């Protein structure tokens, strides 16, 4: 691998052209320069992917430089802001990609210069054809160099992108493990902050119902510039400081903001190449046509100044749109997590309406931001069309010089490059500002306070002691517990009190999750077996939930299941305790969840157990069994157990002390208080529940704890069927799609007319024009030597028509995105809301979250744009083949051969590409699920001191997700190199065909422009 440390061994690296396996690292760690240049090291994976559906075991491990356990450790050691750390961690890649970007730029900028020399050699009747062939060969060489540089550039840019993204993902996850928990229901400050965020998201603090107001009134209000201040209220600093990241916002950080920042590292070379390209383009245009180019540049500059105002408005709207997306993600995540309970109580309809309202508001904001984008696109398109118009007008009308072929076509190429750079510079600034907004959100999250280490951990004590301690919920000023003075010693300690008095807060305070205002807390320096009031379980097997990364001790495990009355429950499950729960598994009742969570705390080696009312959801018989077998059994010997409960009649006779929480403080009840509770259980012993096991109970235990269980998850095979795309097309309304196709055809025809017009203009000096399909229009114009004004005016009309039709095309696409996004989201939400309970049991929460977040992010932009691109490429291909074949009939034979070769390469590429993309999407769901799981059970994770295990798990999941993405883009590089090389070779052969057919200078320029400027070859791609 380039820049690889030569001291690293290659024993765990897959050899070149050997079958891929997930036991070995990618061949990138040990390949030749030729394999790197041609991306030939991907051949084994392509070979396997063309024969079968790829699975995880068929894909190599990430290269050493990409593995996140190493990256995370190195990134953690770097100090400073997030941006400073990212720049230091990826400095080498940033330098290399910048150098490669400059090399590509030089190759690209030399194209118009060589084209001019080629056209001049064709025009010179005395020059031999070898001169033209030489220039054609030089163009081929330059393009092959650019193709090779693109491969290198993509690899280093991807490394920079993937590593920066992985570094931020693991950084955000680590922060989530250590940040102060602001999720308590008692947190007034958080609810106020959430309300503030919702108000901003709804605009002017309007209610959600206002999202359904008429489109006309919404657009009028959004588009009025004088209403921006009223529309974008500024949040007070105090509100900003109190606002903490909700689960929806954290998921948005992970799914959107991290990508936004990492994408800029992928494109960092643009910061250097775009300004440099602008300077070189101006210099070459000046050399070609002189001072008239400055007049053309002035039109683009004026347009970009206008766009600057548009972009500022767009950025402000984008911030509001992102907040609306946060709200929608938050509501959707809450709905997905609680769907089963909502269905039980028939509450899903109000939640659906709430989600649809938030979606409607988000789509309305997307539509408005899309309109501003269309305005920017129209300005850019108009400026791009006017650039050559005013420059050529000054060149011909003012300077009085003829616009010959060898000037017009190279100038147009340079104009296009210059115009693209002038347009992209503001866009570059915009995306950098967007990334700055995203980076600011990440910085805000990283600057949130961590959990305070307010608990004194001592190995020498076994008791949990509070000394004059007072606590408040994080972010709230009001005291929830005051002057707590109590010691919990070895044995069963009961905590009682009325609902909402602070019993759960006492356990949270012992774990350090509350803000300590004064006093002290002493706790043994070890993990704590914590069982929360709302049972928290992970989407894995029941056994793994109970073990919680602890080693499996069969005897202790069976004792734990027996004491927690779980044997009979597990015996009724098909796969016993190896059954998955939650995602891809079975559903448990509230009592079963409570007992599994209790078993996790009991099975652990923790000396202190904090149990928050685990008996509340149990029936009397099960609760009685657990009290006797567990709290009166051997598993509780020499352990400090603090049990919050309302079932005092069952537990009091076993308690060493009872503590009552009353009026925010703790009162220890004396021995006389026990007597009122003891009558219910006096005389009952653990042995009364411990009869000799019968054969039936032995079989029950065997069924409850099977040896092994594996279950394959089904994954779709083959390509995406047309019916899937058809569903999207129908959701966008066929009438709008038909109008879009007409608009694309119009844009293509106008562009062809523009190119042919330039050819006719250049050939009209001093010689009759060749007859053509467009001759009936252009032949009527006077000779430009006599009167050039009609030619300039015609050129202006064509530019105006092109800008208008292009803007119409973008508006139609925007309407389609809005319609499809609205209808498909509603359909998916309806299906999820009315699905069977079996669906909820077997479908991962992370997968559902992925469908309603990232997948709809794709539907809101990428898919529609890709379908538009396919339509545009198809129309361009047909038109380019028709035009070129009409001038060089021999080209038809060449077209068939070239297209067949393109298709053959693409068919090698496609199956592997689809498999890797699907594997990437499948591996993304656990990443989102891990974040959601962590945020729900953060207190439990920290109590068990399992942060390291969770961090390692997310690193493993990130490696799996990133490796699919890494090899997907490596496959793209494999395809890109072959297509770019074929593109260069085909253009060279087309030039030879033009020379062989003795085409005129104008026709040769027209054919090459049609073939090279993203028409035939790139449309085939």
Short mmCIF file of C-alpha atoms in Angstrom, two decimals, residues 420-749:
data_model
loop_
_atom_site.label_atom_id
_atom_site.label_comp_id
_atom_site.label_asym_id
_atom_site.label_seq_id
_atom_site.Cartn_x
_atom_site.Cartn_y
_atom_site.Cartn_z
CA UNK A 420 -17.66 26.21 -13.85
CA UNK A 421 -14.94 27.54 -11.57
CA UNK A 422 -16.67 30.87 -11.05
CA UNK A 423 -19.86 28.97 -10.20
CA UNK A 424 -18.16 26.40 -8.03
CA UNK A 425 -16.27 28.91 -5.94
CA UNK A 426 -19.45 30.22 -4.26
CA UNK A 427 -20.72 26.65 -4.05
CA UNK A 428 -17.42 25.66 -2.47
CA UNK A 429 -17.88 28.43 0.07
CA UNK A 430 -21.46 27.27 0.66
CA UNK A 431 -20.55 23.65 1.33
CA UNK A 432 -17.70 24.77 3.56
CA UNK A 433 -20.15 26.92 5.51
CA UNK A 434 -22.55 23.97 5.69
CA UNK A 435 -19.70 21.84 6.97
CA UNK A 436 -18.90 24.56 9.47
CA UNK A 437 -22.50 24.41 10.71
CA UNK A 438 -22.23 20.62 10.99
CA UNK A 439 -18.85 20.91 12.69
CA UNK A 440 -20.32 23.44 15.12
CA UNK A 441 -23.07 20.98 16.03
CA UNK A 442 -20.48 18.28 16.65
CA UNK A 443 -18.34 20.69 18.69
CA UNK A 444 -21.41 21.63 20.75
CA UNK A 445 -22.06 17.97 21.45
CA UNK A 446 -18.42 17.33 22.35
CA UNK A 447 -18.45 20.33 24.71
CA UNK A 448 -21.42 19.04 26.70
CA UNK A 449 -20.41 18.30 30.30
CA UNK A 450 -19.28 14.80 31.15
CA UNK A 451 -20.59 12.78 34.02
CA UNK A 452 -18.97 14.14 37.16
CA UNK A 453 -16.81 11.79 39.18
CA UNK A 454 -18.54 12.84 42.39
CA UNK A 455 -18.57 9.39 43.98
CA UNK A 456 -15.69 8.34 46.23
CA UNK A 457 -14.72 4.80 45.22
CA UNK A 458 -12.93 2.84 47.93
CA UNK A 459 -11.78 -0.77 47.76
CA UNK A 460 -11.56 -1.08 51.54
CA UNK A 461 -15.29 -0.71 52.17
CA UNK A 462 -18.29 -2.84 51.18
CA UNK A 463 -20.97 -0.35 52.20
CA UNK A 464 -22.74 2.35 50.22
CA UNK A 465 -22.72 5.51 52.30
CA UNK A 466 -24.39 8.94 51.87
CA UNK A 467 -23.17 11.70 54.19
CA UNK A 468 -25.30 14.87 54.23
CA UNK A 469 -25.61 14.59 50.44
CA UNK A 470 -27.96 16.67 48.29
CA UNK A 471 -28.66 16.08 44.59
CA UNK A 472 -30.45 17.60 41.61
CA UNK A 473 -31.30 16.24 38.19
CA UNK A 474 -28.69 17.29 35.59
CA UNK A 475 -29.38 20.75 34.23
CA UNK A 476 -32.10 21.52 36.79
CA UNK A 477 -31.73 23.92 39.69
CA UNK A 478 -34.32 22.32 42.01
CA UNK A 479 -33.04 19.88 44.62
CA UNK A 480 -34.57 16.41 44.31
CA UNK A 481 -32.82 14.80 47.32
CA UNK A 482 -31.64 16.80 50.30
CA UNK A 483 -29.36 16.01 53.26
CA UNK A 484 -29.29 12.24 52.68
CA UNK A 485 -27.57 10.54 55.61
CA UNK A 486 -27.76 6.77 55.31
CA UNK A 487 -25.53 3.70 55.01
CA UNK A 488 -26.48 0.58 53.08
CA UNK A 489 -24.57 -2.40 54.48
CA UNK A 490 -24.24 -6.04 53.44
CA UNK A 491 -27.65 -7.64 53.24
CA UNK A 492 -31.04 -6.66 51.81
CA UNK A 493 -31.83 -2.95 52.15
CA UNK A 494 -35.34 -1.87 51.20
CA UNK A 495 -36.20 1.62 49.95
CA UNK A 496 -39.85 2.61 49.99
CA UNK A 497 -41.96 5.74 49.63
CA UNK A 498 -44.76 7.21 47.60
CA UNK A 499 -44.64 7.45 43.80
CA UNK A 500 -42.34 10.23 42.61
CA UNK A 501 -40.72 10.85 45.96
CA UNK A 502 -37.17 10.20 44.71
CA UNK A 503 -36.51 6.49 45.24
CA UNK A 504 -35.11 6.00 41.72
CA UNK A 505 -33.22 9.28 42.08
CA UNK A 506 -31.45 7.81 45.15
CA UNK A 507 -30.08 4.92 43.07
CA UNK A 508 -29.11 7.30 40.26
CA UNK A 509 -27.33 9.48 42.81
CA UNK A 510 -25.40 6.46 44.07
CA UNK A 511 -24.23 5.86 40.49
CA UNK A 512 -23.15 9.48 40.07
CA UNK A 513 -25.78 10.26 37.42
CA UNK A 514 -27.22 13.21 39.40
CA UNK A 515 -25.56 16.54 40.11
CA UNK A 516 -24.24 16.48 43.68
CA UNK A 517 -24.75 19.84 45.35
CA UNK A 518 -23.08 19.03 48.69
CA UNK A 519 -22.13 16.17 50.97
CA UNK A 520 -20.42 12.95 49.97
CA UNK A 521 -21.07 9.44 48.67
CA UNK A 522 -18.83 6.43 49.21
CA UNK A 523 -19.12 3.31 47.06
CA UNK A 524 -16.94 0.20 46.69
CA UNK A 525 -14.52 0.57 43.80
CA UNK A 526 -16.09 -2.05 41.57
CA UNK A 527 -18.88 -2.50 39.09
CA UNK A 528 -22.44 -2.09 40.32
CA UNK A 529 -25.20 -4.51 39.36
CA UNK A 530 -27.90 -2.05 38.37
CA UNK A 531 -31.44 -2.93 37.29
CA UNK A 532 -33.42 0.07 36.05
CA UNK A 533 -37.12 0.60 36.59
CA UNK A 534 -37.71 0.35 32.83
CA UNK A 535 -35.87 -2.84 31.87
CA UNK A 536 -33.12 -2.18 29.35
CA UNK A 537 -32.16 -5.07 27.09
CA UNK A 538 -30.06 -5.28 23.96
CA UNK A 539 -30.98 -6.77 20.61
CA UNK A 540 -29.10 -10.01 21.05
CA UNK A 541 -29.73 -13.42 22.59
CA UNK A 542 -31.22 -13.66 26.08
CA UNK A 543 -28.09 -15.43 27.29
CA UNK A 544 -25.82 -12.66 26.02
CA UNK A 545 -28.05 -10.10 27.73
CA UNK A 546 -27.67 -11.88 31.04
CA UNK A 547 -23.94 -12.54 30.69
CA UNK A 548 -23.30 -8.92 29.60
CA UNK A 549 -19.77 -9.82 28.44
CA UNK A 550 -19.00 -11.78 31.62
CA UNK A 551 -17.58 -15.31 31.22
CA UNK A 552 -20.11 -18.14 31.15
CA UNK A 553 -20.25 -20.10 34.42
CA UNK A 554 -22.82 -22.84 33.80
CA UNK A 555 -23.59 -23.57 37.45
CA UNK A 556 -23.96 -19.93 38.45
CA UNK A 557 -25.96 -19.21 35.30
CA UNK A 558 -28.47 -21.99 36.04
CA UNK A 559 -28.75 -20.82 39.65
CA UNK A 560 -29.50 -17.31 38.40
CA UNK A 561 -32.21 -18.45 35.99
CA UNK A 562 -33.79 -20.57 38.68
CA UNK A 563 -33.71 -17.77 41.27
CA UNK A 564 -35.23 -15.30 38.78
CA UNK A 565 -38.00 -17.75 37.77
CA UNK A 566 -36.94 -17.82 34.12
CA UNK A 567 -36.56 -21.58 33.51
CA UNK A 568 -40.19 -22.22 32.63
CA UNK A 569 -40.36 -19.13 30.37
CA UNK A 570 -37.27 -20.09 28.39
CA UNK A 571 -38.47 -23.68 28.03
CA UNK A 572 -41.40 -22.43 25.97
CA UNK A 573 -39.15 -20.58 23.53
CA UNK A 574 -38.12 -22.53 20.44
CA UNK A 575 -34.44 -21.80 21.01
CA UNK A 576 -34.50 -21.32 24.78
CA UNK A 577 -32.17 -18.68 26.17
CA UNK A 578 -30.37 -18.52 22.82
CA UNK A 579 -33.42 -16.84 21.29
CA UNK A 580 -32.78 -13.34 20.06
CA UNK A 581 -34.92 -10.62 21.58
CA UNK A 582 -35.89 -7.28 20.08
CA UNK A 583 -34.23 -7.10 16.69
CA UNK A 584 -34.54 -10.27 14.61
CA UNK A 585 -36.01 -12.09 17.58
CA UNK A 586 -38.92 -12.74 19.88
CA UNK A 587 -40.83 -10.27 22.01
CA UNK A 588 -40.85 -10.51 25.79
CA UNK A 589 -43.56 -9.41 28.15
CA UNK A 590 -42.91 -6.64 30.65
CA UNK A 591 -42.45 -9.16 33.48
CA UNK A 592 -40.06 -11.29 31.41
CA UNK A 593 -37.97 -8.24 30.53
CA UNK A 594 -37.83 -7.23 34.19
CA UNK A 595 -36.62 -10.71 35.22
CA UNK A 596 -33.98 -10.88 32.47
CA UNK A 597 -32.66 -7.46 33.55
CA UNK A 598 -32.69 -8.67 37.18
CA UNK A 599 -30.82 -11.84 36.18
CA UNK A 600 -28.14 -9.72 34.50
CA UNK A 601 -27.48 -7.83 37.74
CA UNK A 602 -27.60 -11.00 39.84
CA UNK A 603 -25.28 -13.03 37.58
CA UNK A 604 -22.62 -10.31 37.64
CA UNK A 605 -19.79 -10.40 40.19
CA UNK A 606 -20.83 -7.00 41.54
CA UNK A 607 -20.70 -6.69 45.34
CA UNK A 608 -23.33 -3.93 45.27
CA UNK A 609 -26.72 -4.42 43.59
CA UNK A 610 -29.03 -1.49 42.99
CA UNK A 611 -32.44 -2.84 41.97
CA UNK A 612 -35.11 -0.34 40.97
CA UNK A 613 -38.47 -2.03 41.57
CA UNK A 614 -37.96 -5.22 39.50
CA UNK A 615 -40.97 -6.84 41.20
CA UNK A 616 -43.48 -4.21 40.03
CA UNK A 617 -44.41 -5.95 36.76
CA UNK A 618 -44.66 -9.46 38.26
CA UNK A 619 -47.68 -11.39 39.47
CA UNK A 620 -47.87 -12.33 43.12
CA UNK A 621 -46.73 -15.95 42.69
CA UNK A 622 -43.69 -15.12 40.56
CA UNK A 623 -42.71 -12.24 42.85
CA UNK A 624 -43.01 -14.49 45.92
CA UNK A 625 -40.84 -17.14 44.26
CA UNK A 626 -38.12 -14.60 43.40
CA UNK A 627 -38.13 -13.09 46.89
CA UNK A 628 -37.59 -16.47 48.49
CA UNK A 629 -35.22 -18.08 46.00
CA UNK A 630 -33.20 -14.99 45.16
CA UNK A 631 -33.20 -12.58 48.10
CA UNK A 632 -33.28 -15.43 50.57
CA UNK A 633 -30.91 -17.63 48.59
CA UNK A 634 -27.13 -18.12 48.30
CA UNK A 635 -26.69 -15.74 45.34
CA UNK A 636 -27.17 -12.77 47.67
CA UNK A 637 -24.66 -13.80 50.33
CA UNK A 638 -22.05 -11.16 51.17
CA UNK A 639 -23.62 -8.62 48.81
CA UNK A 640 -25.03 -5.17 49.48
CA UNK A 641 -28.48 -5.15 47.90
CA UNK A 642 -30.54 -1.96 47.69
CA UNK A 643 -34.04 -2.84 46.53
CA UNK A 644 -36.57 -0.14 45.67
CA UNK A 645 -40.01 -1.71 45.95
CA UNK A 646 -43.66 -1.23 46.78
CA UNK A 647 -44.04 -4.96 47.59
CA UNK A 648 -43.06 -4.56 51.21
CA UNK A 649 -45.36 -7.41 52.29
CA UNK A 650 -43.12 -9.85 50.36
CA UNK A 651 -39.68 -8.54 51.28
CA UNK A 652 -39.76 -6.98 54.73
CA UNK A 653 -39.04 -10.19 56.66
CA UNK A 654 -35.70 -10.56 54.81
CA UNK A 655 -34.56 -6.94 55.10
CA UNK A 656 -31.69 -5.83 57.27
CA UNK A 657 -33.02 -2.26 57.11
CA UNK A 658 -35.82 -0.24 55.54
CA UNK A 659 -35.30 3.32 54.33
CA UNK A 660 -38.22 5.58 53.49
CA UNK A 661 -37.86 8.57 51.13
CA UNK A 662 -40.14 11.35 52.30
CA UNK A 663 -40.03 15.05 51.50
CA UNK A 664 -36.73 14.77 49.58
CA UNK A 665 -34.81 13.11 52.40
CA UNK A 666 -34.20 9.58 53.73
CA UNK A 667 -35.56 8.24 57.01
CA UNK A 668 -34.48 4.91 58.41
CA UNK A 669 -37.39 2.95 59.90
CA UNK A 670 -36.78 1.24 63.25
CA UNK A 671 -37.45 -2.42 64.07
CA UNK A 672 -41.04 -1.74 65.07
CA UNK A 673 -41.83 -0.62 61.54
CA UNK A 674 -40.94 -4.08 60.22
CA UNK A 675 -43.76 -5.86 61.99
CA UNK A 676 -46.51 -4.45 59.80
CA UNK A 677 -44.86 -6.00 56.75
CA UNK A 678 -43.68 -9.34 58.10
CA UNK A 679 -46.98 -11.20 58.43
CA UNK A 680 -47.29 -11.87 54.74
CA UNK A 681 -44.15 -14.00 54.40
CA UNK A 682 -43.30 -15.17 57.93
CA UNK A 683 -42.65 -18.86 58.01
CA UNK A 684 -41.87 -19.09 54.28
CA UNK A 685 -38.37 -20.33 53.49
CA UNK A 686 -36.37 -20.64 50.31
CA UNK A 687 -36.44 -24.41 50.76
CA UNK A 688 -40.22 -24.45 50.27
CA UNK A 689 -39.55 -23.55 46.63
CA UNK A 690 -36.68 -25.96 46.22
CA UNK A 691 -38.20 -29.44 45.91
CA UNK A 692 -36.22 -32.22 44.25
CA UNK A 693 -36.30 -31.77 40.48
CA UNK A 694 -38.52 -34.15 38.53
CA UNK A 695 -37.75 -35.55 35.09
CA UNK A 696 -40.16 -32.97 33.67
CA UNK A 697 -38.25 -30.11 35.31
CA UNK A 698 -34.94 -31.51 34.08
CA UNK A 699 -36.26 -31.60 30.51
CA UNK A 700 -37.57 -28.08 31.02
CA UNK A 701 -34.11 -26.87 32.01
CA UNK A 702 -32.55 -28.58 29.00
CA UNK A 703 -35.00 -26.82 26.72
CA UNK A 704 -34.42 -23.53 28.47
CA UNK A 705 -30.62 -23.71 28.04
CA UNK A 706 -29.79 -25.39 24.69
CA UNK A 707 -26.24 -25.88 23.52
CA UNK A 708 -26.18 -23.91 20.28
CA UNK A 709 -28.39 -21.97 17.94
CA UNK A 710 -27.66 -20.26 14.64
CA UNK A 711 -30.11 -18.51 12.35
CA UNK A 712 -29.27 -17.06 8.96
CA UNK A 713 -30.62 -13.65 8.15
CA UNK A 714 -32.23 -13.41 4.73
CA UNK A 715 -30.81 -10.86 2.33
CA UNK A 716 -32.19 -9.95 -1.09
CA UNK A 717 -30.15 -11.23 -4.03
CA UNK A 718 -29.72 -9.94 -7.56
CA UNK A 719 -30.33 -6.49 -8.98
CA UNK A 720 -32.93 -3.99 -7.96
CA UNK A 721 -36.07 -5.01 -9.83
CA UNK A 722 -37.76 -2.49 -12.08
CA UNK A 723 -40.92 -2.59 -9.96
CA UNK A 724 -39.03 -0.90 -7.11
CA UNK A 725 -38.09 2.04 -9.30
CA UNK A 726 -41.59 2.03 -10.75
CA UNK A 727 -43.03 2.54 -7.26
CA UNK A 728 -40.89 5.63 -6.89
CA UNK A 729 -41.84 6.88 -10.36
CA UNK A 730 -45.56 6.45 -9.61
CA UNK A 731 -45.18 8.21 -6.26
CA UNK A 732 -43.82 11.25 -8.11
CA UNK A 733 -46.82 11.29 -10.52
CA UNK A 734 -46.36 10.14 -14.12
CA UNK A 735 -47.48 13.50 -15.52
CA UNK A 736 -44.59 15.27 -13.84
CA UNK A 737 -42.13 12.63 -15.09
CA UNK A 738 -43.42 13.02 -18.66
CA UNK A 739 -42.96 16.79 -18.41
CA UNK A 740 -39.44 16.22 -17.06
CA UNK A 741 -38.51 14.00 -20.02
CA UNK A 742 -39.74 16.68 -22.43
CA UNK A 743 -37.68 19.28 -20.59
CA UNK A 744 -34.54 17.11 -20.75
CA UNK A 745 -35.04 16.52 -24.49
CA UNK A 746 -35.46 20.27 -24.99
CA UNK A 747 -32.27 21.06 -23.06
CA UNK A 748 -30.33 18.49 -25.09
CA UNK A 749 -31.60 19.78 -28.43
#
